[in-house]
Amino acid sequence: MRLLIRFILLQNRQGKTRLAKYYVPLEESEKHKVEYEVHRLVVNRDSKFTNFVEFRTHKVIYRRYAGLFFSLCVDITDNELAYLECIHLFVEILDHFFSNVCELDLVFNFHKVYLILDEFILAGELQETSKRAIIERMSELEKLE
Amino acid sequence: MSGMRGLSVFISDIRNCQNKEAERLRVDKELGNIRTCFKNDKGLTPYKKKKYVWKMLYIHMLGYDVDFGHMEAVSLISAPKYPEKQVGYIVTSCLLNENHDFLRLAINAVRNDIIGRNETYQCLALTLVGNIGGREFAESLAPDVQKLLISSSCRPLVRKKAALCLLRLFRKNPDVVNADGWADRMAQLLDERDLGVLTSSMSLLVSLVSNDYEGYSSCLPKCVKILERLARNQDVPQEYTYYGIPSPWLQVKTMRALQYFPTIEDPSTRRSLFEVLQRILMGTDVVKNADNQRKVYAMKFIDAFFLFAHLLGIVNNYICTCIYIYKERDILLPCHLIQYFSHVSLDLLYGMCDVSNAKGIVEELLQYLSTAEFSMREELSLKAAILAEKFAPDLSWYVDVILQLIDNAGDFVSDDIWFRVVQFVTNNEDLQPYAASKVREYMDKIAIHETMVKVSAYILGEYGHLLARRPGCSARELFGILHEKLPTVSSPTIPLLLSTYAKLLMHAQPPDIELQKQIWNVFKKYESSIDVEIQQRAVEYFELSKKGAALMDVLAEMPKFPERQSSLIKKVEDVEDTADQSAIKLRAQQLPSNALVLADPQPVNGTPPPLKVPSISGIKLDHESASQTQSQPNGDLSKVQSQIPSADLLGEMVDPLAIEAPPVDMGSHQRVYREEDGIPDEVDGTAIVPIGDQANKVEPIGNITERFNALCLKDSGVLYEDPYIQIGVKAEWRGHHGRLVLFLGNKVTSPLTSVQALILPPAHLKLELSLVPDTIPPRAQVQCPLEVMNIRPSRDVAVLDFSYKFGTSMVSAKLRLPAVLNKFLQPLQLTSEEFFPQWRSLSGPPLKLQEVVRGVRPLSLSEMENLFNSFRVTICPGLDPNPNNLVASTTFYSENTRPMLCLARIETDPADRTQLRLTVASGDSTLTFELKEFIKEQLIAIPMGSRALVPAVPVPAAPLAQPPSPAVDANDPGAMLAGLL
């Protein structure tokens, strides 16, 4: 059966992982290996090529924002463009939430990033596409803390 | 970040570490600290616990193993307060996966949160289960989650999470959602107004119907309504529009869901859907020049497109649909969309090109060429060249395009392309000075591609003298500029340059002594070249040039080429299937203005071929070469002989006994079989039974076996053709599924009746052919989709039993369908770190089989690489230290084996290319055996290169037929050779 997003990675150019979320069960060692390989795959790819690369038996959709690479691993038959825009929407949400997001925001508030992601994607599927709904939900949650 | 100073300090510390070593020390210190705290301090405050758990997650993210503290993370789930609970849930779902035992401990706590009244806790619990819930969760939680999803008292926030959580549980155990009980509720969910809940519910629906659409038909009209609502932008809150487009993701998902339903029965729903799809495909909501919006539009377009094609039953017949869309929209897709569409759009552009837009399209292709993926460039350049030739508004433009093509992508321009431009220039006198001046301009560039050197040398040699009066174009200057390039070219180009020099010398008027001296020096230098061709030309031109007048005769201008069909177009037409051809022809005709009409039959070929009345009755059935030789009335001997090894080897090779029989014998060998009758059946399950021998007077056009063999390596082409009908195939493969479309084209002006198509499936394939109409109207084409599912590895072949009536004669044929083993392979390239552990772990039979294969058609290593890649077994270069060996990998898909990695190693003997040692390994013994046999067949048969190289196959001196043994024989020369390597 189709599983949409298998994992989401947010890595910087040096390969430091800033966010890693897996929707398929992987062992620790396997996760580290995946992160290493995906980084190697996207970091040196020429910008004039498409944002889609085959990865093992799947494909990785990635997009670069400044020094950060957002990568999604999906099924070969999935609609790449939908995921590419997904990444962009996620970045817009982060940008909105942190007002002008930069890598440092994501480093020091990594737990917030996980929270936002959980509102955005669940079970490897897109859950909510309204920026406003997610931002409002985040402020609700912040009040509880 | 309030209140977690410790965490911030730790992150800062890590950031300040100068190197990896320092970072490791800091991390180890922290881990030690956390471990001690967890161990000793039972009364750890929730705050501290929370802080430590966050730190663990951070350390984990840095790439360090965190092998303790899982218990603490899980225990936070049952903490009474939100902040701790939240941390517990998030960190647990990051650190653990569904296979961890600790997670089972949490089921009860999670369930309590789900059925509890606290909405926030419900959300946390649903998120955890949705992200990492396993089978046990599915069994114990599904009913509770379903309740939340349909509860009217729950906020949308909870319900959308419940929908996706249920989706996860369904994936883990499909039994938890039962269509009988759930379909109505699912349909109700689709009435939802909140687009967040709707998005999640739609994902759930896609998953349910992709598993089995039965029972969910009540959801169909609702999906169409949703699509209408979005496409018309009715009742869509601003926050759900993305770059002006109402929730494009929901649109995509909805269209995906619709694609899983085979048909739409209700006519009004069908009509509404067509209207809405038309709306989407026309892109009326797209503002010109809004870049972002166009990208978003593209993403919808793809799915709308597939759905559209699906509904029309012209599955993936891109071009037809595209021409239609294009004509309706009357705009070109912008370049960046083309990049997204990649191959699809290339077909699209190619198909919709005509005189009016050719210039734009070709220029677009040229521009795209420089940024395209390498794998596409050859096809791109070929197509650009053909379009330029077919639709050139004037010939000078054509020359411009080809030269630009060579300049941009010389590596990908095949010889055919530059031969063709030379032909054109030679045949059109008015073009000659233009072409000469144009190539002269290119020669001024610092680095030019070798192909450009070739074209330029040829054209300047022939027509350079036409430029003599222009500055920089005297014979001596032309020689100078060409000769500069000589050191950079490879040896096949040098003879061409020498000819050019001779011609320049001849054309130099008045005779130029200085030039003569220079050119003679060059000739002298190459007189002793090791390359025979160069040597011969140098010697001969040198001698000739001393003779004066004789030189003029010998080196006179090349005569015009006889006008013939472009080899390029021929090349492409060989490749393309009937559908594409008819699509190209469609262009000239009036296009239907209504989408629905497109599904109607279209004429296949412009003119019916002359009817032939064969003098000898006989059916050329399928792949039997014997029957072929028999049924060829005037088959001359040489032709027959050259066909024998190529045409039937694949069929032959399935039968192990025949492998080493000398090819010449095969004809008779087969004939014997035929006389005994029925025995060929055992070859591969293809029943070759003569049907209505006497009545059947129709001979197929072309060689059916060759057609089949070619289709085994590509996905579209002609399967069968006779004077009345042409059967084309277009296939698409995804994992263990495949979809073939048969294009049945009536070539004549009277209908073909009693059309019957029956599939005889082998045991390992599940095949479903859609309804085949009884009659094919005059000059019409019908399309019959065929669904294929691969259950387990096998080399057996499915057979199409096809028959029809023309007038009073019954014609029938049994055709092998190209749903063969390699179609279920997915190319995969491994690195040495990935390859070797796998290779070692699969040790010995039956998972790893080795065999020395003899009688292999000699191939150079690079040809062999191409062969392997062509049947989707990817060569991994550089993995084997021995340059004579090849290592390859691929993934095989079938229902039984799941995606299965397959590895292969080929050890060749440079001294004797007719033998090699083949080792194949995979995690499934049947697969290993079947794949090994398959590769062996390919190596021996090689359907592609059957033409010129065949005589090179050494005929073993009549060895006795010997069944190949899977085990390696120690005395076998192949094994010994392997030992040496």
Short mmCIF file of N, CA and C in Angstrom, two decimals, chain B residues 2 8 27 84 175 354 369 450 459 479 533 594 624 672 688 822 844 889 975:
data_model
loop_
_atom_site.label_atom_id
_atom_site.label_comp_id
_atom_site.label_asym_id
_atom_site.label_seq_id
_atom_site.Cartn_x
_atom_site.Cartn_y
_atom_site.Cartn_z
N SER B 2 10.92 29.61 27.24
CA SER B 2 10.94 30.07 28.63
C SER B 2 11.26 28.92 29.57
N SER B 8 19.12 25.56 26.47
CA SER B 8 19.76 26.56 25.62
C SER B 8 21.26 26.58 25.82
N VAL B 27 29.00 15.98 24.40
CA VAL B 27 27.82 15.12 24.35
C VAL B 27 27.95 13.97 25.36
N GLU B 84 4.73 18.39 30.51
CA GLU B 84 5.49 17.13 30.56
C GLU B 84 4.92 16.12 29.57
N ASP B 175 -7.92 -4.73 8.23
CA ASP B 175 -9.17 -5.26 8.73
C ASP B 175 -9.92 -4.29 9.63
N ASP B 354 3.55 21.91 -35.14
CA ASP B 354 3.16 21.97 -36.54
C ASP B 354 3.80 23.20 -37.17
N LEU B 369 17.58 22.22 -23.69
CA LEU B 369 18.62 21.21 -23.85
C LEU B 369 19.82 21.45 -22.94
N GLU B 450 33.61 18.05 -31.47
CA GLU B 450 34.17 17.32 -32.60
C GLU B 450 33.16 17.16 -33.75
N ILE B 459 31.57 20.65 -44.98
CA ILE B 459 30.93 21.74 -45.73
C ILE B 459 31.97 22.70 -46.29
N PHE B 479 42.16 26.54 -44.39
CA PHE B 479 43.03 25.44 -43.99
C PHE B 479 43.60 25.68 -42.60
N GLU B 533 43.14 3.79 -42.57
CA GLU B 533 42.31 4.72 -43.32
C GLU B 533 43.05 6.05 -43.52
N ASN B 594 -14.86 18.40 -28.76
CA ASN B 594 -15.36 17.96 -27.47
C ASN B 594 -14.46 16.86 -26.95
N GLU B 624 7.77 -18.48 -34.20
CA GLU B 624 8.37 -19.67 -34.75
C GLU B 624 9.15 -19.33 -36.00
N VAL B 672 11.34 -30.19 -37.53
CA VAL B 672 11.03 -31.51 -37.02
C VAL B 672 9.98 -31.39 -35.93
N ILE B 688 1.30 -22.90 -30.16
CA ILE B 688 1.38 -22.55 -31.57
C ILE B 688 0.56 -23.58 -32.30
N ASN B 822 11.77 -8.78 -17.05
CA ASN B 822 12.51 -7.54 -16.82
C ASN B 822 11.61 -6.32 -16.68
N GLY B 844 25.96 -18.73 -1.65
CA GLY B 844 25.73 -20.08 -2.16
C GLY B 844 24.31 -20.37 -2.60
N SER B 889 23.07 -4.42 -10.37
CA SER B 889 22.04 -4.60 -9.36
C SER B 889 20.71 -4.13 -9.91
N ALA B 975 35.42 -21.79 -15.47
CA ALA B 975 35.73 -21.69 -14.05
C ALA B 975 37.22 -21.45 -13.85
#
